[in-house]
Every structure is written in structure tokens, then in C-alpha cells.
Short mmCIF file of C-alpha atoms and ligand atoms in Angstrom, two decimals:
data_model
loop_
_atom_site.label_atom_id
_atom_site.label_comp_id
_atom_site.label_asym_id
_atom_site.label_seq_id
_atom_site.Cartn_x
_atom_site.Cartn_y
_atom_site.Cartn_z
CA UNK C 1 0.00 0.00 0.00
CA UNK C 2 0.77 3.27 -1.17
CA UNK C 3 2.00 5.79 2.60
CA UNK C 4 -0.73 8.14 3.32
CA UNK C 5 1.54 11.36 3.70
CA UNK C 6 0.22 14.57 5.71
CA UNK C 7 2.07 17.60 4.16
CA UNK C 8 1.56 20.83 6.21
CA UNK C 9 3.53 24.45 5.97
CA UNK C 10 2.94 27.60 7.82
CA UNK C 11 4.57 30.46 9.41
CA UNK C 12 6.19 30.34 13.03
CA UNK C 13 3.71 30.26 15.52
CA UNK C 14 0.87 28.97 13.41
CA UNK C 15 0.67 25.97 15.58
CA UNK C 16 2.33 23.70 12.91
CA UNK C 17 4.80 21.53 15.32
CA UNK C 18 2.43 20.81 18.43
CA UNK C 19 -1.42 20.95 15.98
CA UNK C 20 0.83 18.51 13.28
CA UNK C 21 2.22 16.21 16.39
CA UNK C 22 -1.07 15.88 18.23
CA UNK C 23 -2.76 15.13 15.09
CA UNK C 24 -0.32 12.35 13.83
CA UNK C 25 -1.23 10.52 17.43
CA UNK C 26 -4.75 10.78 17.07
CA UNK C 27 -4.46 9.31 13.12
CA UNK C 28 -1.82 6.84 14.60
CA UNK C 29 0.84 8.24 12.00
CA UNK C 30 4.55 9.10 12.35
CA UNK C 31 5.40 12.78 12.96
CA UNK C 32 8.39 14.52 11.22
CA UNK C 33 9.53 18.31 11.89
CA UNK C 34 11.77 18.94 8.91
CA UNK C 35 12.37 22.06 10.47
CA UNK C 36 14.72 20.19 13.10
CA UNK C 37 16.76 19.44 10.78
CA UNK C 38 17.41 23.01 9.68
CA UNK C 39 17.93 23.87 13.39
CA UNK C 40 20.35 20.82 13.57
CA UNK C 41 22.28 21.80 10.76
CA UNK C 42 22.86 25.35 12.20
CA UNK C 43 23.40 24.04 15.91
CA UNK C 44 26.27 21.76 14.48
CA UNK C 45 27.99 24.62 12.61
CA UNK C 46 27.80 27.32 15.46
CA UNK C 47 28.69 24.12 18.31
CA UNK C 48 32.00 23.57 16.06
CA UNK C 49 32.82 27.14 15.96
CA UNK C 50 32.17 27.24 11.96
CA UNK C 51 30.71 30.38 9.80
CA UNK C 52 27.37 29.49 9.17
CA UNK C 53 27.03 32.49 7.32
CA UNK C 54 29.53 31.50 4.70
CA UNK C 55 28.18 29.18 1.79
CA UNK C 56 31.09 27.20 1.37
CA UNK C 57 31.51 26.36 4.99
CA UNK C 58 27.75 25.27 4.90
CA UNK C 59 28.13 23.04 2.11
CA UNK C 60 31.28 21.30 2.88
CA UNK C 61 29.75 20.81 6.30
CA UNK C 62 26.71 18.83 4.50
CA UNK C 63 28.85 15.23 4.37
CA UNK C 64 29.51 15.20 8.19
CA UNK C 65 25.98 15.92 9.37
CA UNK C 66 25.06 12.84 10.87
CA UNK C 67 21.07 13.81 11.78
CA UNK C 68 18.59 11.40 13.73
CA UNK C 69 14.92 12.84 14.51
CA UNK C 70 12.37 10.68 16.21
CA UNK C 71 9.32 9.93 14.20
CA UNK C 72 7.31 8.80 16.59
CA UNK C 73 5.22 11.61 17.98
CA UNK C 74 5.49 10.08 21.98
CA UNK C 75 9.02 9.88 21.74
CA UNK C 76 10.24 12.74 19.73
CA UNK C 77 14.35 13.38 19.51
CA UNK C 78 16.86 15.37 17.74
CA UNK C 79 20.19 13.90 17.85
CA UNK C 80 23.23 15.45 15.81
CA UNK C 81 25.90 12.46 15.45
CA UNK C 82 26.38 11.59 19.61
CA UNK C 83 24.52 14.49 20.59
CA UNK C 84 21.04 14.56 21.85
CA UNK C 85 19.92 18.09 20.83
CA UNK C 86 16.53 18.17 21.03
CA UNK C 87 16.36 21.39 23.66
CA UNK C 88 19.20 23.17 22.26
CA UNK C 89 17.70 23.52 18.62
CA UNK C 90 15.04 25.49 19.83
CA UNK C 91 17.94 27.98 22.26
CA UNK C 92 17.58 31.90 20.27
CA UNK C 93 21.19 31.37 19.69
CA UNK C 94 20.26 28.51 17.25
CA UNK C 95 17.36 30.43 15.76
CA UNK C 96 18.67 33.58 14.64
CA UNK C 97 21.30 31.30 12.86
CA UNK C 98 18.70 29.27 10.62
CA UNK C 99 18.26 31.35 8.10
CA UNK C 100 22.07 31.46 6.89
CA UNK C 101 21.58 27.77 5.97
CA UNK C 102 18.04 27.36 4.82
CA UNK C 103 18.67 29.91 2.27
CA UNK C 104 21.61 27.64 0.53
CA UNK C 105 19.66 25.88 -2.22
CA UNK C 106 22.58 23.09 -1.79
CA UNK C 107 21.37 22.98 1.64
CA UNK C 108 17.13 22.40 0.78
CA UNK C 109 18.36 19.83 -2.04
CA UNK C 110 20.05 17.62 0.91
CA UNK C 111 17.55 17.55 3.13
CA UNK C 112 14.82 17.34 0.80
CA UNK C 113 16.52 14.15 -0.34
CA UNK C 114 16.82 13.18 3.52
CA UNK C 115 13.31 14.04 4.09
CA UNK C 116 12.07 11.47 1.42
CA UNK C 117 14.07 9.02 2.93
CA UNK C 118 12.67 9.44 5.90
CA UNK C 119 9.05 9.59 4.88
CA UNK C 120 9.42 6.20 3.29
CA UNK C 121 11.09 4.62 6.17
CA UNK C 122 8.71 5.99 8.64
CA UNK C 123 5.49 5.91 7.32
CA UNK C 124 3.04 3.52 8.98
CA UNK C 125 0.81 4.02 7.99
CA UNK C 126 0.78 7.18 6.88
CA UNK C 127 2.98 10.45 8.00
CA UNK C 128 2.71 13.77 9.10
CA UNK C 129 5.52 16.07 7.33
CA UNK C 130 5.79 20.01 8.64
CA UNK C 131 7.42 22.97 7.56
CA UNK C 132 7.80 25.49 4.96
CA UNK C 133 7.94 23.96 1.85
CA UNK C 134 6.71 20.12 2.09
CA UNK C 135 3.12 21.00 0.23
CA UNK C 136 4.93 22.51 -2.26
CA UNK C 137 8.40 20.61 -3.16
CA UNK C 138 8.48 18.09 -1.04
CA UNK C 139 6.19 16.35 -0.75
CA UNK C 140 3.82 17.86 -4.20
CA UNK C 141 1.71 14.76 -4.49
CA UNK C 142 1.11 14.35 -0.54
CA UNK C 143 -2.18 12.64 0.12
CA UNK C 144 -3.78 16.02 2.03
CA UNK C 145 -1.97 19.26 1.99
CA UNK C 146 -2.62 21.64 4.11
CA UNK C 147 -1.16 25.58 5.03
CA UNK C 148 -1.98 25.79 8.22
CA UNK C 149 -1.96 29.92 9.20
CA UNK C 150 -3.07 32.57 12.07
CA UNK C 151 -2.79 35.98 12.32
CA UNK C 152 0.48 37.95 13.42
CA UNK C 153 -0.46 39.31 16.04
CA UNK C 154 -2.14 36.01 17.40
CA UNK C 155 1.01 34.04 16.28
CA UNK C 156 3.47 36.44 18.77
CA UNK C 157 1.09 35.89 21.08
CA UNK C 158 1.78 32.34 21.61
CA UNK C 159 5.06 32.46 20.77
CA UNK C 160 5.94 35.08 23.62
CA UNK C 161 3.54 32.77 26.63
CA UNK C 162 6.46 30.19 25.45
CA UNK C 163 9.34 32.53 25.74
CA UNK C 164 8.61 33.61 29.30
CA UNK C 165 11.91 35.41 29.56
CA UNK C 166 12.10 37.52 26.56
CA UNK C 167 10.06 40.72 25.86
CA UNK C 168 7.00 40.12 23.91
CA UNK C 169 8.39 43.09 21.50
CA UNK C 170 11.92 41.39 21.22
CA UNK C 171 10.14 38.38 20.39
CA UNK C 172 7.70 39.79 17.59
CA UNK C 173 10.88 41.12 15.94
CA UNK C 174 12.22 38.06 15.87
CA UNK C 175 9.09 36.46 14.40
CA UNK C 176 8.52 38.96 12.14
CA UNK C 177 12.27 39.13 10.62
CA UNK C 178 12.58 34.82 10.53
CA UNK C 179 9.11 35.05 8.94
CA UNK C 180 10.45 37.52 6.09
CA UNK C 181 13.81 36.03 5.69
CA UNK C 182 12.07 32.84 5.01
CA UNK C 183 9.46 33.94 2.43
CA UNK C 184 12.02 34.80 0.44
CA UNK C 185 13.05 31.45 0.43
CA UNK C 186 10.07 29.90 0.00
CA UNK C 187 6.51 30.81 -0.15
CA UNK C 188 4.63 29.65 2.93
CA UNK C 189 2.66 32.38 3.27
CA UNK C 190 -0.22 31.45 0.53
CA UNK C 191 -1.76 28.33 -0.56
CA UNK C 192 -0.47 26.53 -3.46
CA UNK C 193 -3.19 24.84 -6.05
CA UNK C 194 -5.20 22.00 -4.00
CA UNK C 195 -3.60 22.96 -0.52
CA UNK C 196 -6.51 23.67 2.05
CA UNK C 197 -5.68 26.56 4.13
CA UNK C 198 -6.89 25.96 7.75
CA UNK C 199 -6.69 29.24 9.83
CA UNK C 200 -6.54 28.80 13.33
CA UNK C 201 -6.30 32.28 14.59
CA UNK C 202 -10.33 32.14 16.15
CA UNK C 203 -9.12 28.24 16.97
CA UNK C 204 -8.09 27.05 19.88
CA UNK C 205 -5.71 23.97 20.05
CA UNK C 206 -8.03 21.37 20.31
CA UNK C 207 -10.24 22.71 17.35
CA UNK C 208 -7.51 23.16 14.96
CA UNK C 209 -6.40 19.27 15.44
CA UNK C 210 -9.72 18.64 14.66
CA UNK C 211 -10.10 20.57 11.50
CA UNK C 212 -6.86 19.45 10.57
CA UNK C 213 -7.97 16.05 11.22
CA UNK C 214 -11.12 16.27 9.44
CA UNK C 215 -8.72 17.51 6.35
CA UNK C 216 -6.52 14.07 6.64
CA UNK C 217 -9.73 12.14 6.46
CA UNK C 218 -11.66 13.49 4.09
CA UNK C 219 -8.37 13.85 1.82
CA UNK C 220 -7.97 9.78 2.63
CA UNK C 221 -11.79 9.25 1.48
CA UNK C 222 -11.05 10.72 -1.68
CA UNK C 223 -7.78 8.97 -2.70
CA UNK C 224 -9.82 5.82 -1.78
CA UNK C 225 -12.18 6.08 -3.82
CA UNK C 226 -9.97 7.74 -6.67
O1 LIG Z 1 8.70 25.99 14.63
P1 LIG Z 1 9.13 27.24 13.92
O2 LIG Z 1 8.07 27.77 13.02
O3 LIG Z 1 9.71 28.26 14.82
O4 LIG Z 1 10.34 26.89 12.96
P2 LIG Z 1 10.83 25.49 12.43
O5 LIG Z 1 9.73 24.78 11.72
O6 LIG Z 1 11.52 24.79 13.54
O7 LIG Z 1 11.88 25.93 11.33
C1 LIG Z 1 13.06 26.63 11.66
C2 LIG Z 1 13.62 27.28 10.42
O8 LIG Z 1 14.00 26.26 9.49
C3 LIG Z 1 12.66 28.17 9.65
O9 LIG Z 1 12.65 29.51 10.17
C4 LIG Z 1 13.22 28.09 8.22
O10 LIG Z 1 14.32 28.97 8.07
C5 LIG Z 1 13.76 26.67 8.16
N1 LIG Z 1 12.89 25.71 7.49
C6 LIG Z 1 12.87 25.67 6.11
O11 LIG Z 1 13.53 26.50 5.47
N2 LIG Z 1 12.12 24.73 5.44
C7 LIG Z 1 11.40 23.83 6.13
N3 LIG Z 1 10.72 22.90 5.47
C8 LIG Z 1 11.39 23.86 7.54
C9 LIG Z 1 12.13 24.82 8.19
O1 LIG Z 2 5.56 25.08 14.89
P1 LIG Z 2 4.98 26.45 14.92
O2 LIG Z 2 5.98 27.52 15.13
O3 LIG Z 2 4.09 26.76 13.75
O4 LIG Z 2 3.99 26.52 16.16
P2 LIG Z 2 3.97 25.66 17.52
O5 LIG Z 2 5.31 25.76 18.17
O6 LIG Z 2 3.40 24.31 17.27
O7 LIG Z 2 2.86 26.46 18.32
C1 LIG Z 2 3.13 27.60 19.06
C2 LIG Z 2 2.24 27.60 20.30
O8 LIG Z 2 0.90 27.90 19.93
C3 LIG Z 2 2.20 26.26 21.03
O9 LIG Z 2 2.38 26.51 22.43
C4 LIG Z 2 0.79 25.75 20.76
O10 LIG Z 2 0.28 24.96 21.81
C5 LIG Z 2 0.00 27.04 20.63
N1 LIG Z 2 -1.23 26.95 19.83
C6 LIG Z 2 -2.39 27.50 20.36
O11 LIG Z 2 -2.37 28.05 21.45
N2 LIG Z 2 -3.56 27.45 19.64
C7 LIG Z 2 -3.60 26.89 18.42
N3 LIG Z 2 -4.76 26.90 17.76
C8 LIG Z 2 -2.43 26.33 17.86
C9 LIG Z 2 -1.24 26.37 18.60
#
């Protein structure tokens, strides 16, 4: 049987990592957050004292990075060769770095490739794939697409009740400026052709599973009967 894959993309804070995660249990699929692997790459570069703002240094660093992620969303890991770095990926140290790598089209063609990999291995029987660019490039002929989006100002808002310690204003920048750097990368900001867009900024957690849910199924329905 052909795996039922889940892509979704959306901007930071939209609820993508915890709506996609809580949703993949409550399917019984596997979960993966491509965008760990972005953070991994970066974490590795800045933890070996390397220029992560240089291309070359990026690229060349591509053949040693020796990435794990857990697929299973009750047991979800980020491991970097040895290195369990599943907290540190997330420090703002590691986030203002992203960018510098996710930009390198060298960079999306590796993990892409990774990604697939992964998707096949994992998939059981279907998967839930997040980030930026999985409805469109990644995964194109996913089973149910979805852009899953909220407003800005409703996005910083959960973003800053996470970040306890930082301003709420530091923490919009930040948003804001990842958010921008980003769309120039890829376009996550409006649907592709057959994506559903599911707006969660009048949603509260539990409803947007649902309607994200109710996406999967109907999506699986369809294929079924296609
Ligand atoms: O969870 P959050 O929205 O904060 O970000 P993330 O999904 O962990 O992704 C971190 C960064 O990785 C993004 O800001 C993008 O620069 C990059 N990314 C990407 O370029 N393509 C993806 N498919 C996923 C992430
Ligand atoms: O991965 P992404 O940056 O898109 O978002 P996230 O880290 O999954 O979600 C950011 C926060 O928003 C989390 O604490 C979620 O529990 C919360 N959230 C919410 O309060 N209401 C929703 N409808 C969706 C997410």
C-alpha cells in the first residue's frame, strides 16, 4: 500500500509543530519536523565554531551531518551524530542562525533528499511532514496538503507565553524578521493549487487538530475512492 503522507507548511507560531504532532497521534501516524533538521544543521555549525554564514563552509559541512529525529510523535528526539539536541535547537542562539543555511539551495536539495528518505522509512501508515515547503516541493503529491496559518499578532502571542523570559516586542521582531527572511526562500505564506488553508487564529488547540484532522480524512476518502 501506497504511505498516506500529511504535508503541512505555515509560518512560526501557526501551531504547525504541536497541531501537526497531536494530530499524527490521534491518526496513529509518524510525525516529522523537517524544520529540526534546519535547526540541527545550524546548531552543528555554530557548536563547532564554523561560519554558518559562509556558503562554502555550509556546504562542505553537508557530508559530516550525521542527523537522527524521532518519528514517533510520543518519543520525539533530535540527535546530531552523539549528541542529543533536542532542547538546544530550539535555544535563540540557534534560531537567529537558521536562516544562513536554509537559504543555501545546496542545503534544501540535501535535506529534501533526507526528508524522502525518511518519509518512506517511517510511514506507517501514513505520516505527518511540517514545515515550509513540504506541500509545495516536497512532498507535491502528498495525500492532504494543508497551510496551516493565524494571524500575526495572534502568532506572537503564543510564541511570547512560550518565551517567558524575553520581551513580547523582542520576540515579535524576531518572528517577524525569521518570517520575512524565510518567504524569500520559500513561499509559505499562501496556498499553493489543491492545498486547504486551515486558519486557526479564532481556533483554539483542540479545534484546529480537529479541522486538521477532518482535512486528513476526508483527503484519505477521496484517494480511496480515486
Ligand atoms: O517551529 P518554527 O516555526 O519556529 O520553525 P521550524 O519549523 O523549527 O523551522 C526553523 C527554520 O528552518 C525556519 O525559520 C526556516 O528557516 C527553516 N525551514 C525551512 O527552510 N524549510 C522547512 N521545510 C522547515 C524549516
Ligand atoms: O511550529 P509552529 O511555530 O508553527 O507553532 P507551535 O510551536 O506548534 O505552536 C506555538 C504555540 O501555539 C504552542 O504553544 C501551541 O500549543 C500554541 N497553539 C495555540 O495556542 N492554539 C492553536 N490553535 C495552535 C497552537
Amino acid at each position: 500500500m501506497t504511505a498516506i503522507v500529511v504535508a503541512i507548511d505555515g509560518p512560526a507560531g501557526s501551531g504547525k509543530s504541536s497541531v501537526s504532532k497531536q494530530a499524527a497521534r490521534e491518526l496513529g501516524y509518524a510525525y516529522l519536523d523537517t524544520g529540526a533538521a534546519y535547526r540541527a544543521l545550524a546548531w552543528m555549525l555554530l557548536d563547532r565554531g564554523l561560519d554558518a554564514g559562509n556558503p562554502l563552509v555550509v556546504v562542505e559541512s553537508l557530508g559530516e551531518f550525521d542527523f537522527a529525529v524521532g518519528t514517533d510523535p510520543d518519543q520525539y528526539f533530535v540527535k546530531v551524530g552523539p549528541d542529543d539536541v533536542t532542547v538546544a535547537i530550539r535555544e535563540p542562539w540557534v534560531t537567529s542562525e537558521v536562516r544562513l543555511v536554509a537559504r543555501l539551495p545546496e542545503v534544501r536539495e540535501h535535506l529534501m533528499a533526507l526528508f524522502r528518505r525518511i518519509v518512506v522509512e517511517a510511514a506507517r501508515p501514513g505520516i505527518v511532514v511540517e514545515g515550509r515547503d513540504i506541500t509545495t516541493v516536497v512532498a507535491p503529491d502528498a495525500t492532504a496538503r494543508i497551510l496551516l496559518t493565524a494571524s500575526e499578532e495572534v502568532r506572537m502571542g503564543r510564541r511570547s507565553k512560550e518565551l517567558v523570559d524575553q520581551s513580547a516586542a523582542v520576540v515579535g521582531e524576531q518572528l517577524r524578521s525569521r518570517d520575512r527572511a524565510d518567504s524569500r526562500v520559500v513561499d509559505f505564506m499562501n496556498a499553493a493549487d489543491g492545498v486547504t488553508t486551515v486558519d486557526s487564529t479564532e481556533l483554539d488547540f483542540g479545534q484546529t487538530v480537529s479541522a486538521v484532522v477532518d482535512v486528513v480524512q476526508r483527503a484519505v476518502l477521496r484517494a480511496s475512492h480515486g
